[in-house]
Coordinates of C-alpha atoms in Angstrom, one line a residue:
Chain W
M12 CA 0.1 -0.1 0.0
D13 CA 2.9 2.4 0.8
Y14 CA 4.4 1.6 -2.5
F15 CA 1.3 2.3 -4.3
L16 CA 0.7 5.7 -2.4
Q17 CA 4.3 6.6 -3.3
L18 CA 3.8 6.0 -6.9
F19 CA 0.4 7.7 -6.7
L20 CA 2.1 11.0 -5.3
S21 CA 5.1 11.0 -7.5
G22 CA 2.7 10.6 -10.5
L23 CA 0.7 13.3 -9.1
T24 CA 3.7 15.5 -8.8
K25 CA 4.8 14.7 -12.4
G26 CA 1.4 15.4 -13.4
S27 CA 1.1 18.7 -11.7
I28 CA 4.2 19.9 -13.6
Y29 CA 3.1 18.5 -16.8
A30 CA 0.0 20.4 -16.3
L31 CA 1.6 23.7 -15.6
I32 CA 3.3 23.4 -19.1
A33 CA 0.4 21.8 -20.9
L34 CA -1.8 24.8 -19.9
G35 CA 0.4 27.1 -21.9
Y36 CA 0.0 24.8 -24.9
T37 CA -3.7 24.6 -24.7
M38 CA -4.3 28.3 -24.2
V39 CA -2.3 29.3 -27.0
Y40 CA -3.7 26.7 -29.1
G41 CA -7.2 27.7 -28.1
I42 CA -6.6 31.5 -29.0
I43 CA -4.6 31.1 -32.1
Q44 CA -4.8 27.5 -33.2
L45 CA -0.8 27.2 -33.1
I46 CA 1.0 24.4 -31.5
N47 CA 3.7 26.5 -29.9
F48 CA 6.6 24.0 -30.1
A49 CA 9.0 26.4 -28.5
H50 CA 6.8 26.4 -25.2
G51 CA 9.0 23.8 -23.7
E52 CA 12.2 26.1 -24.3
I53 CA 10.4 28.8 -22.1
Y54 CA 10.1 26.2 -19.4
M55 CA 13.8 25.5 -19.8
I56 CA 14.7 29.2 -19.8
G57 CA 12.7 29.6 -16.8
A58 CA 14.8 26.9 -14.9
F59 CA 18.0 28.5 -16.2
T60 CA 17.0 31.9 -14.9
A61 CA 16.2 30.3 -11.7
L62 CA 19.5 28.7 -11.3
I63 CA 21.4 31.9 -12.2
V64 CA 19.4 34.1 -9.8
A65 CA 19.5 31.5 -7.0
S66 CA 23.3 31.1 -7.3
V67 CA 23.7 34.9 -7.1
L68 CA 21.3 35.0 -4.0
T69 CA 23.1 32.2 -2.4
I70 CA 26.3 34.2 -2.6
L71 CA 24.6 37.2 -1.2
G72 CA 23.7 35.2 1.7
F73 CA 20.0 34.7 1.2
S74 CA 18.5 31.4 2.4
G75 CA 16.0 28.6 1.4
L76 CA 12.5 29.8 1.0
S77 CA 13.4 33.5 0.2
I78 CA 15.5 32.2 -2.6
L79 CA 12.9 29.9 -4.1
I80 CA 10.4 32.9 -4.1
L81 CA 12.8 35.6 -5.4
A82 CA 14.2 33.2 -8.1
G83 CA 10.5 32.2 -9.0
I84 CA 9.5 35.9 -9.6
A85 CA 12.8 36.5 -11.6
A86 CA 12.1 33.3 -13.8
V87 CA 8.4 34.3 -14.2
I88 CA 9.4 37.9 -15.4
Y89 CA 12.2 36.7 -17.7
S90 CA 10.3 33.8 -19.2
S91 CA 7.2 36.1 -19.8
A92 CA 9.4 38.6 -21.7
Y93 CA 10.7 35.7 -23.9
G94 CA 7.2 34.4 -24.4
Y95 CA 5.9 38.0 -25.4
T96 CA 8.8 38.6 -27.7
M97 CA 8.5 35.2 -29.3
E98 CA 4.9 35.9 -30.1
K99 CA 5.8 39.3 -31.6
I100 CA 8.6 38.3 -33.8
A101 CA 7.9 34.8 -34.8
Y102 CA 4.1 34.4 -34.8
R103 CA 2.4 37.8 -35.2
P104 CA 3.8 38.4 -38.7
L105 CA 2.3 35.0 -39.7
R106 CA -1.1 35.6 -38.2
N107 CA -2.8 35.4 -41.6
A108 CA -0.5 33.1 -43.2
P109 CA -1.5 29.4 -43.8
R110 CA -1.4 27.3 -40.6
L111 CA 1.7 25.5 -41.4
S112 CA 3.9 28.6 -41.5
P113 CA 3.7 29.7 -37.9
L114 CA 4.1 26.1 -37.0
I115 CA 7.4 25.9 -38.9
S116 CA 8.3 29.2 -37.2
A117 CA 7.6 27.5 -33.9
I118 CA 10.0 24.6 -34.5
G119 CA 12.5 27.1 -35.7
M120 CA 12.2 29.1 -32.5
S121 CA 12.6 26.1 -30.5
I122 CA 15.8 25.0 -32.2
F123 CA 17.1 28.6 -32.0
L124 CA 16.4 28.9 -28.1
Q125 CA 18.0 25.5 -27.4
N126 CA 21.1 26.2 -29.2
Y127 CA 21.2 29.8 -27.8
V128 CA 21.2 28.4 -24.2
L129 CA 23.7 25.7 -25.3
L130 CA 26.2 28.4 -26.4
A131 CA 25.4 31.0 -23.8
Q132 CA 25.6 28.4 -20.9
T133 CA 27.0 25.0 -21.4
S134 CA 26.0 21.5 -22.8
D135 CA 26.6 19.9 -19.5
F136 CA 24.0 19.1 -16.8
L137 CA 24.2 21.7 -14.2
P138 CA 23.4 21.0 -10.6
F139 CA 20.3 22.8 -9.3
P140 CA 20.1 23.6 -5.6
A141 CA 17.3 22.1 -3.6
L142 CA 15.4 25.3 -2.9
I143 CA 12.4 23.6 -1.4
P144 CA 13.2 23.2 2.3
E145 CA 12.5 19.9 4.1
F146 CA 9.5 20.2 6.3
E147 CA 9.7 18.7 10.0
F148 CA 6.0 17.4 9.9
L149 CA 6.6 15.2 6.9
K150 CA 9.4 13.3 8.6
P151 CA 7.3 10.4 9.6
V152 CA 5.9 9.9 6.0
S153 CA 9.1 10.9 4.1
H154 CA 9.4 7.4 2.6
I155 CA 6.1 8.1 0.9
M156 CA 6.2 11.8 0.1
S157 CA 9.0 14.3 0.0
S158 CA 8.5 18.0 0.9
A159 CA 9.4 18.9 -2.6
E160 CA 6.3 16.9 -3.9
L161 CA 4.2 18.5 -1.4
V162 CA 5.2 21.9 -2.4
I163 CA 4.9 21.1 -6.1
I164 CA 1.5 19.6 -5.8
L165 CA 0.0 22.4 -3.7
S166 CA 1.6 25.2 -5.5
S167 CA 0.4 23.8 -8.9
A168 CA -3.2 23.4 -7.4
V169 CA -3.2 27.0 -6.3
I170 CA -2.0 28.2 -9.5
M171 CA -4.6 26.3 -11.4
V172 CA -7.3 27.5 -9.2
L173 CA -6.2 31.1 -9.7
L174 CA -5.9 30.7 -13.6
T175 CA -9.5 29.2 -13.7
F176 CA -10.8 32.1 -11.6
F177 CA -9.0 34.6 -13.8
I178 CA -10.4 33.1 -17.1
K179 CA -14.0 32.6 -15.8
F180 CA -14.7 35.8 -13.9
T181 CA -12.3 38.7 -14.8
R182 CA -12.5 41.3 -17.6
M183 CA -9.3 40.1 -19.3
G184 CA -10.4 36.5 -18.8
K185 CA -13.6 37.1 -20.6
A186 CA -11.8 38.9 -23.3
M187 CA -9.5 35.9 -23.7
R188 CA -12.5 33.7 -24.1
A189 CA -14.2 35.9 -26.6
T190 CA -11.0 36.2 -28.7
A191 CA -10.7 32.4 -28.7
Q192 CA -14.2 32.0 -29.8
D193 CA -14.3 34.7 -32.6
K194 CA -11.3 37.0 -33.2
K195 CA -13.2 39.3 -35.7
M196 CA -16.2 39.7 -33.5
A197 CA -14.0 40.4 -30.5
R198 CA -12.4 43.2 -32.1
L199 CA -15.7 44.7 -33.0
V200 CA -16.9 44.7 -29.5
G201 CA -13.8 46.7 -28.7
I202 CA -11.2 44.2 -27.6
D203 CA -7.7 44.7 -28.6
V204 CA -6.9 41.2 -29.8
D205 CA -3.3 41.8 -30.2
K206 CA -3.1 42.7 -26.6
V207 CA -5.0 39.5 -25.6
I208 CA -2.9 37.2 -27.6
S209 CA 0.2 38.9 -26.0
L210 CA -1.3 38.3 -22.6
T211 CA -2.0 34.7 -23.4
F212 CA 1.6 34.1 -24.1
I213 CA 2.7 36.0 -21.0
V214 CA 0.4 33.7 -18.7
G215 CA 1.5 30.7 -20.5
S216 CA 5.1 31.4 -20.2
S217 CA 4.7 32.4 -16.5
L218 CA 3.1 29.0 -15.8
A219 CA 5.9 27.1 -17.7
A220 CA 8.7 29.1 -15.8
L221 CA 7.1 28.1 -12.5
G222 CA 6.9 24.5 -13.6
G223 CA 10.6 24.8 -14.7
I224 CA 11.8 26.0 -11.3
L225 CA 9.8 23.6 -9.2
I226 CA 10.8 20.6 -11.0
A227 CA 14.5 21.6 -11.4
S228 CA 14.6 22.0 -7.6
H229 CA 13.0 18.5 -7.1
I230 CA 15.2 16.8 -9.7
G231 CA 18.4 18.6 -9.0
Q232 CA 19.8 19.2 -12.4
I233 CA 19.1 21.0 -15.6
N234 CA 20.6 21.3 -19.2
F235 CA 19.5 23.0 -22.5
Y236 CA 17.6 19.9 -23.5
I237 CA 15.1 19.5 -20.7
G238 CA 12.6 21.9 -22.5
F239 CA 12.3 19.7 -25.5
I240 CA 11.4 16.5 -23.5
A241 CA 9.1 18.3 -21.1
G242 CA 7.5 20.1 -23.9
I243 CA 6.7 16.9 -25.9
K244 CA 5.2 15.3 -22.7
A245 CA 3.3 18.5 -22.0
F246 CA 2.0 18.5 -25.5
T247 CA 1.0 15.0 -25.3
A248 CA -0.9 15.7 -22.0
A249 CA -2.6 18.7 -23.9
V250 CA -3.8 16.3 -26.8
L251 CA -4.8 13.8 -24.3
G252 CA -7.0 16.0 -22.6
G253 CA -8.3 17.6 -25.6
I254 CA -6.2 20.4 -26.9
G255 CA -7.8 24.0 -26.4
S256 CA -9.6 22.8 -23.2
I257 CA -8.2 24.0 -19.9
P258 CA -9.7 21.3 -17.7
G259 CA -8.7 18.8 -20.4
A260 CA -5.0 19.8 -20.2
V261 CA -5.0 19.3 -16.4
L262 CA -6.7 16.0 -16.5
G263 CA -4.4 14.8 -19.5
A264 CA -1.4 16.0 -17.5
L265 CA -2.5 14.0 -14.3
I266 CA -3.4 10.8 -16.4
L267 CA 0.0 11.0 -18.1
G268 CA 1.9 11.5 -14.7
W269 CA 0.2 8.6 -13.3
T270 CA 0.6 6.3 -16.2
E271 CA 4.3 7.0 -16.2
S272 CA 4.7 6.7 -12.5
F273 CA 2.9 3.3 -12.2
A274 CA 4.5 1.9 -15.4
T275 CA 8.1 2.9 -14.0
G276 CA 7.0 1.4 -10.5
Y277 CA 5.4 -1.8 -11.5
V278 CA 6.9 -2.7 -14.8
S279 CA 10.2 -1.0 -15.4
S280 CA 11.5 2.7 -15.8
D281 CA 12.5 1.6 -19.2
Y282 CA 8.9 1.6 -20.4
E283 CA 8.0 4.9 -18.9
D284 CA 7.7 6.6 -22.3
V285 CA 6.4 3.5 -24.0
F286 CA 3.3 3.5 -21.8
A287 CA 2.8 7.3 -22.0
F288 CA 2.8 7.4 -25.8
A289 CA 0.9 4.1 -26.1
L290 CA -1.8 5.9 -24.0
L291 CA -1.8 8.8 -26.4
V292 CA -2.2 6.5 -29.3
L293 CA -5.1 4.7 -27.7
I294 CA -6.8 7.9 -26.8
L295 CA -6.3 9.3 -30.4
I296 CA -7.7 6.1 -31.9
F297 CA -11.0 6.1 -29.7
R298 CA -11.4 9.8 -29.0
P299 CA -9.5 11.8 -31.6
A300 CA -10.5 14.9 -30.0
G301 CA -9.0 14.0 -26.6
I302 CA -10.9 13.2 -23.4
L303 CA -12.6 16.5 -22.9
G304 CA -12.2 17.8 -26.4
K305 CA -15.3 18.5 -28.5
S306 CA -15.4 16.5 -31.6
S307 CA -17.2 18.7 -34.3
A308 CA -18.8 17.0 -37.2
Q309 CA -17.1 17.9 -40.4
K310 CA -19.3 19.4 -42.9
V311 CA -19.1 17.7 -46.2
Chain I
M15 CA -39.4 63.9 -40.1
K16 CA -36.8 64.3 -37.5
Q17 CA -38.0 64.0 -33.9
N18 CA -34.7 65.3 -32.5
D19 CA -33.9 69.0 -33.0
Q20 CA -30.2 68.5 -32.5
T21 CA -28.7 68.7 -36.0
L22 CA -25.2 67.7 -35.0
P23 CA -23.7 65.1 -37.3
V24 CA -22.4 62.0 -35.7
L25 CA -20.9 60.4 -38.9
E26 CA -19.7 62.0 -41.9
V27 CA -18.4 59.9 -45.0
K28 CA -16.9 61.8 -47.9
G29 CA -16.0 60.1 -51.2
L30 CA -15.6 56.8 -49.7
T31 CA -14.0 54.3 -52.2
M32 CA -12.9 50.7 -51.8
D33 CA -11.2 48.7 -54.5
F34 CA -10.6 45.0 -54.4
G35 CA -8.0 44.6 -57.1
G36 CA -9.7 45.7 -60.2
L37 CA -13.1 45.7 -58.7
R38 CA -14.6 49.0 -57.3
A39 CA -17.0 47.8 -54.6
V40 CA -17.7 51.1 -53.1
D41 CA -17.4 54.3 -55.4
H42 CA -17.1 57.7 -54.0
V43 CA -19.8 57.5 -51.5
D44 CA -21.1 60.3 -49.4
M45 CA -23.2 60.1 -46.2
E46 CA -23.9 62.1 -43.3
I47 CA -25.8 60.9 -40.2
Q48 CA -27.2 63.4 -37.6
N49 CA -27.7 62.8 -33.9
G50 CA -30.5 60.5 -33.1
E51 CA -31.4 59.9 -36.8
I52 CA -32.5 56.4 -38.1
V53 CA -31.0 56.1 -41.5
A54 CA -31.4 53.0 -43.9
L55 CA -28.9 52.0 -46.6
I56 CA -30.6 50.0 -49.3
G57 CA -29.8 48.5 -52.5
P58 CA -29.9 45.2 -54.5
N59 CA -27.6 42.3 -53.5
G60 CA -24.0 43.0 -54.3
A61 CA -24.5 46.7 -54.4
G62 CA -21.7 47.2 -51.8
K63 CA -23.6 47.9 -48.7
T64 CA -21.8 45.5 -46.4
T65 CA -18.5 46.6 -47.9
F66 CA -19.5 50.0 -46.8
F67 CA -20.3 48.8 -43.4
N68 CA -16.9 47.0 -43.2
C69 CA -15.1 50.2 -44.3
I70 CA -16.7 52.4 -41.6
T71 CA -16.2 49.8 -38.7
G72 CA -12.4 49.2 -39.6
I73 CA -12.5 45.8 -41.0
Y74 CA -11.3 47.2 -44.3
T75 CA -9.2 50.1 -44.8
P76 CA -10.7 52.1 -47.6
T77 CA -8.9 53.0 -50.7
S78 CA -9.6 56.7 -50.5
G79 CA -12.1 59.1 -48.9
D80 CA -12.8 60.3 -45.3
I81 CA -14.7 58.7 -42.4
I82 CA -15.3 61.2 -39.6
V83 CA -16.8 60.4 -36.4
H84 CA -17.9 63.2 -34.1
T85 CA -17.5 62.2 -30.4
K86 CA -17.5 64.1 -27.3
F87 CA -13.7 64.4 -27.7
G88 CA -14.0 66.1 -31.1
E89 CA -13.8 65.0 -34.7
K90 CA -11.8 61.8 -35.4
R91 CA -11.0 60.6 -38.6
I92 CA -11.0 56.8 -38.5
N93 CA -9.7 55.6 -41.8
G94 CA -7.3 52.8 -41.2
K95 CA -8.1 52.6 -37.5
K96 CA -8.4 49.1 -36.1
P97 CA -12.0 47.7 -35.3
N98 CA -11.4 47.9 -31.6
Q99 CA -10.3 51.5 -31.8
V100 CA -13.4 52.3 -33.9
T101 CA -15.6 50.6 -31.3
E102 CA -13.9 52.7 -28.7
L103 CA -14.8 55.9 -30.6
G104 CA -18.6 54.9 -30.5
L105 CA -19.4 52.8 -33.5
A106 CA -21.0 49.6 -32.8
R107 CA -22.3 47.0 -35.3
T108 CA -24.2 43.7 -35.7
F109 CA -23.8 41.2 -38.4
Q110 CA -25.9 39.8 -41.1
N111 CA -25.1 36.3 -39.9
I112 CA -25.2 36.3 -36.2
R113 CA -21.8 36.3 -34.6
L114 CA -22.4 35.7 -30.9
F115 CA -19.8 34.0 -28.6
P116 CA -21.6 30.8 -28.5
N117 CA -19.8 29.3 -25.4
M118 CA -20.6 32.1 -23.1
T119 CA -23.7 32.9 -21.3
V120 CA -26.2 35.6 -22.4
L121 CA -25.0 37.9 -19.7
E122 CA -21.2 37.4 -20.6
N123 CA -21.8 38.1 -24.0
V124 CA -23.3 41.5 -23.0
M125 CA -20.4 41.9 -20.5
I126 CA -17.9 41.4 -23.1
G127 CA -19.3 44.7 -24.9
R128 CA -18.3 46.6 -21.7
H129 CA -14.7 45.5 -22.2
C130 CA -13.6 48.7 -23.9
R131 CA -15.4 50.9 -21.3
T132 CA -13.7 49.2 -18.3
K133 CA -9.9 48.9 -17.8
A134 CA -9.1 46.4 -15.0
K135 CA -5.7 44.8 -15.8
V136 CA -4.4 41.4 -14.9
I137 CA -2.7 42.3 -11.8
G138 CA -5.9 44.1 -10.4
A139 CA -8.0 41.2 -11.3
L140 CA -5.9 38.8 -9.3
L141 CA -5.4 41.3 -6.4
R142 CA -9.1 41.9 -6.1
D143 CA -8.5 45.5 -5.1
P144 CA -11.8 47.4 -4.4
G145 CA -11.6 49.4 -7.6
T146 CA -11.5 46.3 -9.7
R147 CA -14.3 44.7 -7.8
K148 CA -16.5 47.7 -8.1
E149 CA -15.9 47.8 -11.8
E150 CA -16.8 44.2 -12.3
K151 CA -19.9 44.7 -10.3
D152 CA -20.7 47.8 -12.3
A153 CA -20.2 46.1 -15.6
A154 CA -22.5 43.3 -14.6
A155 CA -25.2 45.8 -13.4
V156 CA -25.0 47.8 -16.6
S157 CA -25.1 44.6 -18.8
Y158 CA -28.2 43.3 -16.7
G159 CA -29.9 46.6 -17.4
I160 CA -29.4 46.4 -21.0
L161 CA -30.9 42.8 -21.0
E162 CA -33.8 44.3 -19.1
K163 CA -34.4 46.8 -21.7
I164 CA -34.1 44.1 -24.5
G165 CA -36.3 41.8 -22.6
L166 CA -33.8 38.9 -22.3
T167 CA -33.2 38.9 -18.5
H168 CA -35.1 35.5 -18.2
L169 CA -32.3 34.0 -20.3
A170 CA -29.3 35.7 -18.8
N171 CA -27.7 32.6 -17.6
E172 CA -28.5 30.5 -20.7
M173 CA -25.7 29.7 -23.2
A174 CA -25.9 32.0 -26.2
S175 CA -25.9 29.0 -28.6
N176 CA -29.2 27.7 -26.9
L177 CA -31.1 30.8 -27.7
P178 CA -33.9 30.8 -30.4
Y179 CA -33.1 32.7 -33.4
G180 CA -35.0 36.0 -32.7
A181 CA -33.4 36.2 -29.2
Q182 CA -30.0 35.7 -30.6
R183 CA -30.6 38.7 -32.9
K184 CA -31.6 40.7 -30.0
L185 CA -28.6 39.6 -27.9
E186 CA -26.3 40.9 -30.7
I187 CA -28.1 44.3 -30.4
A188 CA -27.6 44.2 -26.6
R189 CA -23.9 43.4 -27.0
A190 CA -23.5 46.3 -29.4
L191 CA -25.3 48.6 -26.9
A192 CA -23.0 47.6 -24.1
T193 CA -20.1 49.4 -25.8
E194 CA -22.0 52.6 -25.4
P195 CA -22.1 53.6 -29.2
V196 CA -23.1 57.1 -30.5
L197 CA -23.9 55.4 -33.7
L198 CA -25.4 51.7 -34.0
L199 CA -24.9 50.0 -37.3
L200 CA -27.3 47.1 -38.0
D201 CA -26.7 44.8 -40.9
E202 CA -30.0 43.2 -41.9
P203 CA -31.4 43.0 -38.5
A204 CA -34.7 41.5 -39.6
A205 CA -33.3 38.8 -41.8
G206 CA -35.0 35.5 -41.0
M207 CA -37.6 36.9 -38.7
N208 CA -41.2 36.4 -38.8
P209 CA -43.7 39.4 -39.2
Q210 CA -44.3 39.5 -35.5
E211 CA -40.6 39.5 -34.6
T212 CA -40.1 42.1 -37.2
E213 CA -42.7 44.2 -35.6
E214 CA -41.2 43.9 -32.1
L215 CA -37.7 44.9 -33.7
T216 CA -38.9 47.9 -35.2
G217 CA -40.3 48.9 -31.8
L218 CA -37.0 48.1 -30.2
I219 CA -34.9 50.1 -32.7
R220 CA -37.1 53.1 -32.3
E221 CA -36.9 52.8 -28.6
I222 CA -33.1 52.7 -28.7
R223 CA -33.1 55.9 -30.5
D224 CA -35.6 57.7 -28.5
Q225 CA -34.4 56.7 -25.1
D226 CA -30.7 56.4 -25.5
K227 CA -30.3 59.2 -28.2
I228 CA -28.3 56.8 -30.3
A229 CA -28.1 57.3 -34.1
I230 CA -28.9 54.1 -36.2
L231 CA -27.7 53.1 -39.6
L232 CA -29.3 49.9 -40.9
I233 CA -29.0 47.8 -44.0
E234 CA -32.2 46.0 -44.6
H235 CA -34.2 44.5 -47.4
D236 CA -37.5 44.4 -45.6
M237 CA -39.0 47.5 -47.4
K238 CA -42.0 47.7 -45.0
L239 CA -39.5 48.0 -42.0
V240 CA -37.3 50.5 -43.9
M241 CA -40.2 52.8 -44.9
N242 CA -41.6 52.7 -41.4
L243 CA -38.6 53.4 -39.4
S244 CA -36.2 55.5 -41.4
D245 CA -35.9 59.3 -41.2
R246 CA -33.8 59.1 -44.3
I247 CA -32.8 56.5 -46.8
Y248 CA -29.6 56.1 -48.9
V249 CA -29.8 53.9 -51.9
M250 CA -26.7 52.2 -53.3
D251 CA -26.3 50.3 -56.6
H252 CA -22.9 48.9 -58.2
G253 CA -21.0 50.6 -55.4
Q254 CA -22.5 54.1 -56.1
R255 CA -25.0 56.1 -54.3
I256 CA -27.8 56.6 -56.6
A257 CA -30.3 58.3 -54.3
A258 CA -30.8 59.8 -50.9
G259 CA -33.8 61.3 -49.3
T260 CA -36.9 60.8 -47.2
P261 CA -38.8 57.4 -47.6
M262 CA -41.3 59.4 -49.7
E263 CA -38.8 60.7 -52.0
I264 CA -37.1 57.5 -52.4
K265 CA -40.3 55.7 -53.1
N266 CA -41.0 58.1 -55.9
N267 CA -37.5 58.3 -57.3
P268 CA -37.5 56.8 -60.9
E269 CA -33.8 55.9 -60.6
V270 CA -34.3 53.8 -57.6
I271 CA -37.4 52.0 -59.0
K272 CA -35.3 51.2 -62.0
A273 CA -32.4 49.8 -60.1
Y274 CA -34.0 48.3 -57.1
L275 CA -37.7 48.3 -56.7
G276 CA -38.4 47.5 -60.3
E277 CA -36.2 44.4 -60.0
E278 CA -38.4 43.3 -57.0
A279 CA -41.6 44.1 -58.8
D280 CA -40.4 41.7 -61.7
A281 CA -39.3 39.0 -59.2

């Protein structure tokens, strides 16, 4: 039972991180129907920013939780700036181009950012400090759940609740939904659609950056390539849940996290990816629009 | 026939021309709409009426000519402005084919219209400061008031896509009103409506003009509605303005009969 619980929680942790990244994929897709393949790189840049800021703060004598918070803020700001700029230079000029063009632009952006970090930093794995402190009260159950896992699960949950609230009830959230449903009409009721799209990239990038710092601190090492793998997994999660749907992205991410965790625990860690992608294939065969996606009948 | 003594123009269009490649869809059209006036734009299919609307609302940038809106901030030339900027200056429109936000409730659809009249930013939305909260409350209250006037309050929490056709048309008008326009542009508001619904709509349009002092420009094929409602009528054919005047004048204009009513009589 302990073993099961342990796997369950580590799956939940993984799923939470996937969810934070998948939300960015799904929001961007919902609003401009683009699979932003460079989204994983934003997550990677978030982790690198956090590492640099955390190192500086450690030298300056800050400690534990305050480093985590300050590095988190820095990562969010820096990654948002990247997301915002990326949209402006790589996607906005192609807004009215055929859908394949921005997709290729996104792949280009992904390769560019990976190599940029490779050159600017290093190709080696860098150790990432464990910024999340060990909690005393978790000591008795430390074989089941670590402090890092608890922090990741709780903070992801809080972030997702805030996001849902933001999209559902606030003025900008409504503008986002309106833009996703009908861009031209949104313009005509006075919404600055370009601003809303920029905001979507900023929000998505912030979530990815938070995911980056949380997981890096949990796993303990990063390199320029982590964004690619995390990006593919999060993309899988978004498609699994139904791309464009926000609850779908979260659900898909959790299912993916658990699948990987249980496959690793009960079968073999070699099969982690096999199970994850086999699940994707199955879902796509039986529910092509994803678990929560609406399958619209094609008019012929 | 004007019921309003104010003769300040709301919209002035001078020599508006729109070319699509070699095709001239709108050819040097002039128009002036006074405060609180109901003006109809009629003409056979393909005359360029909707293109004219699209130029005015910023969807197309006209090839040449001037579009000037008189707002409380003075005269503004709106050629080449983005649709959201045009809306902010006080022009709102509805579409020939209904374009609501289908996955939002009726109330949310109207509240979206308040977007450009409110200003809460992301930070405020998350911090829930009193200013933001008051603004959101006000937006909901104003939107509800508009639904009350249009007669849709009982459907406020329905999804827009579940509404019957007539109600969807009304909701489009409600959403347009929420942007606080000085001029409301209606593109075939009575299309697909039965006689009773058309009657209701006529009353509603008149009410909007009388109570809210909003000028109205409408494209419509229902001649009974046009003749009943309009203070003045403009007639377009092949992109050109071929006549302008009161309903009486238009009815008796031989050009119009030839280009437009004549065709109808044959059909």
